[in-house]
CSV table of C-alpha atoms in Angstrom, one decimal:
chain,number,residue,atom,x,y,z
N,276,UNK,CA,-39.1,56.4,62.6
N,277,UNK,CA,-41.6,59.1,61.8
N,278,UNK,CA,-41.0,61.3,58.8
N,279,UNK,CA,-43.3,64.0,60.3
N,280,UNK,CA,-43.3,65.2,63.9
N,281,UNK,CA,-46.1,67.3,65.4
N,282,UNK,CA,-44.5,69.8,67.9
N,283,UNK,CA,-46.6,70.3,71.0
N,284,UNK,CA,-47.0,73.9,72.1
N,285,UNK,CA,-45.3,73.3,75.5
N,286,UNK,CA,-42.0,72.6,73.6
N,287,UNK,CA,-42.4,75.8,71.5
N,288,UNK,CA,-43.3,77.9,74.6
N,289,UNK,CA,-40.3,76.5,76.5
N,290,UNK,CA,-38.0,77.9,73.7
N,291,UNK,CA,-39.9,81.2,73.1
N,292,UNK,CA,-40.1,82.0,76.8
N,293,UNK,CA,-36.6,80.8,77.6
N,294,UNK,CA,-38.0,78.5,80.3
N,295,UNK,CA,-35.2,78.0,82.9
N,296,UNK,CA,-36.2,74.3,83.6
N,297,UNK,CA,-37.1,73.1,80.1
N,298,UNK,CA,-35.4,75.3,77.5
N,299,UNK,CA,-32.3,73.1,77.0
N,300,UNK,CA,-34.3,69.9,76.6
N,301,UNK,CA,-36.9,71.4,74.3
N,302,UNK,CA,-34.3,73.3,72.1
N,303,UNK,CA,-32.1,70.2,71.7
N,304,UNK,CA,-35.0,67.9,70.9
N,305,UNK,CA,-36.6,70.3,68.5
N,306,UNK,CA,-33.3,70.7,66.7
N,307,UNK,CA,-32.8,66.9,66.5
N,308,UNK,CA,-36.3,66.4,65.2
N,309,UNK,CA,-35.8,69.1,62.6
N,310,UNK,CA,-32.7,67.3,61.2
N,311,UNK,CA,-34.5,64.0,60.7
N,312,UNK,CA,-38.2,64.9,60.0
N,313,UNK,CA,-40.6,67.6,58.9
N,314,UNK,CA,-41.9,69.6,61.8
N,315,UNK,CA,-45.6,70.1,61.9
N,316,UNK,CA,-48.0,72.4,63.8
N,317,UNK,CA,-51.8,72.7,63.7
N,318,UNK,CA,-54.3,75.5,64.5
N,319,UNK,CA,-54.6,74.4,68.2
N,320,UNK,CA,-50.9,74.6,68.7
N,321,UNK,CA,-50.7,77.9,66.8
N,322,UNK,CA,-53.5,79.3,69.1
N,323,UNK,CA,-51.8,78.2,72.3
N,324,UNK,CA,-48.5,79.8,71.3
N,325,UNK,CA,-50.3,82.9,70.0
N,326,UNK,CA,-51.2,84.0,73.6
N,327,UNK,CA,-47.7,85.5,74.1
N,328,UNK,CA,-47.8,87.6,70.9
N,329,UNK,CA,-49.5,91.0,70.3
N,330,UNK,CA,-49.5,90.6,66.5
N,331,UNK,CA,-50.0,87.7,64.1
N,332,UNK,CA,-46.9,88.9,62.2
N,333,UNK,CA,-44.7,88.4,65.3
N,334,UNK,CA,-46.1,84.9,65.8
N,335,UNK,CA,-45.5,84.1,62.1
N,336,UNK,CA,-41.9,85.2,62.5
N,337,UNK,CA,-41.5,82.9,65.6
N,338,UNK,CA,-43.1,80.0,63.8
N,339,UNK,CA,-42.1,80.4,60.2
N,340,UNK,CA,-43.9,78.2,57.6
N,341,UNK,CA,-40.5,77.3,56.1
N,342,UNK,CA,-39.7,75.5,59.4
N,343,UNK,CA,-43.1,74.4,60.6
N,344,UNK,CA,-45.5,72.8,58.1
N,345,UNK,CA,-49.0,74.0,59.0
N,346,UNK,CA,-51.7,71.4,58.8
N,347,UNK,CA,-55.4,71.7,59.4
N,348,UNK,CA,-57.0,69.6,62.1
N,349,UNK,CA,-58.6,66.6,60.3
N,350,UNK,CA,-62.3,66.0,60.9
N,351,UNK,CA,-61.5,62.4,62.0
N,352,UNK,CA,-59.1,63.9,64.6
N,353,UNK,CA,-61.9,66.1,66.0
N,354,UNK,CA,-64.2,63.0,66.3
N,355,UNK,CA,-61.4,61.1,68.1
N,356,UNK,CA,-60.7,64.0,70.4
N,357,UNK,CA,-64.4,64.0,71.4
N,358,UNK,CA,-64.4,60.3,72.1
N,359,UNK,CA,-61.2,60.6,74.2
N,360,UNK,CA,-62.8,63.5,76.1
N,361,UNK,CA,-65.9,61.4,76.8
N,362,UNK,CA,-63.6,58.8,78.3
N,363,UNK,CA,-61.9,61.4,80.4
N,364,UNK,CA,-65.2,62.7,81.7
N,365,UNK,CA,-66.4,59.2,82.6
N,366,UNK,CA,-63.1,58.7,84.5
N,367,UNK,CA,-64.0,61.8,86.6
N,368,UNK,CA,-62.3,64.6,84.6
N,369,UNK,CA,-63.5,68.0,85.7
N,370,UNK,CA,-63.2,70.0,82.4
N,371,UNK,CA,-66.4,70.6,80.6
N,372,UNK,CA,-65.0,70.8,77.1
N,373,UNK,CA,-62.3,69.0,75.2
N,374,UNK,CA,-58.8,70.1,76.2
N,375,UNK,CA,-56.2,71.1,73.6
N,376,UNK,CA,-54.2,68.0,74.3
N,377,UNK,CA,-57.1,65.8,73.0
N,378,UNK,CA,-57.0,67.6,69.7
N,379,UNK,CA,-53.2,67.5,69.4
N,380,UNK,CA,-53.0,63.8,70.3
N,381,UNK,CA,-55.9,62.9,68.0
N,382,UNK,CA,-54.3,64.8,65.1
N,383,UNK,CA,-51.0,63.0,65.6
N,384,UNK,CA,-52.8,59.6,65.9
N,385,UNK,CA,-55.0,60.1,62.8
N,386,UNK,CA,-52.2,61.2,60.6
N,387,UNK,CA,-49.6,58.8,61.9
N,388,UNK,CA,-47.3,61.6,63.2
N,389,UNK,CA,-44.9,61.3,66.1
N,390,UNK,CA,-45.4,63.9,68.8
N,391,UNK,CA,-42.6,66.0,70.4
N,392,UNK,CA,-43.9,66.9,73.9
N,393,UNK,CA,-42.5,67.3,77.4
N,394,UNK,CA,-45.9,66.4,79.0
N,395,UNK,CA,-46.7,62.9,77.9
N,396,UNK,CA,-49.1,61.7,80.7
N,397,UNK,CA,-52.4,62.5,79.0
N,398,UNK,CA,-51.1,61.4,75.6
N,399,UNK,CA,-50.0,58.0,77.0
N,400,UNK,CA,-53.4,57.6,78.7
N,401,UNK,CA,-55.6,58.4,75.7
N,402,UNK,CA,-53.4,57.6,72.8
N,403,UNK,CA,-51.3,54.7,73.9
N,404,UNK,CA,-50.0,53.8,70.4
N,405,UNK,CA,-48.9,57.3,69.7
N,406,UNK,CA,-45.1,57.6,69.1
N,407,UNK,CA,-43.9,60.1,71.7
N,408,UNK,CA,-40.6,62.0,71.9
N,409,UNK,CA,-40.6,63.1,75.5
N,410,UNK,CA,-38.2,63.7,78.5
N,411,UNK,CA,-38.5,60.3,80.1
N,412,UNK,CA,-37.5,58.4,77.0
N,413,UNK,CA,-34.1,56.8,76.8
N,414,UNK,CA,-32.1,58.7,74.1
């Protein structure tokens, strides 16, 4: 069981935006993870969540550093994200630059973090050994 869990932006956005389909799942799993591990975010996650906020102070209130440990993206994770993106392009992927999921997944993989997400498809494809906490898991 992981002692640190990277929290994907989709889980945070579900809660912050009171998503009618995903709020309950995301809120319950975030609370469960907070009870048993340190919650972690990185600059990519912070940037994705920031879109809904006018001021940095508002975002910092929504993602307090006392609740979410902020970690930088390791250089090794950036390299791995690039390699996964190359694989994605060779497989016919249309995007021309690495997607945020590649940086998030690579960060979790490099640092040995579990990942709380509700959208596991890309993570399973490009980071098959990554410990995922996602909706289709048996709880």
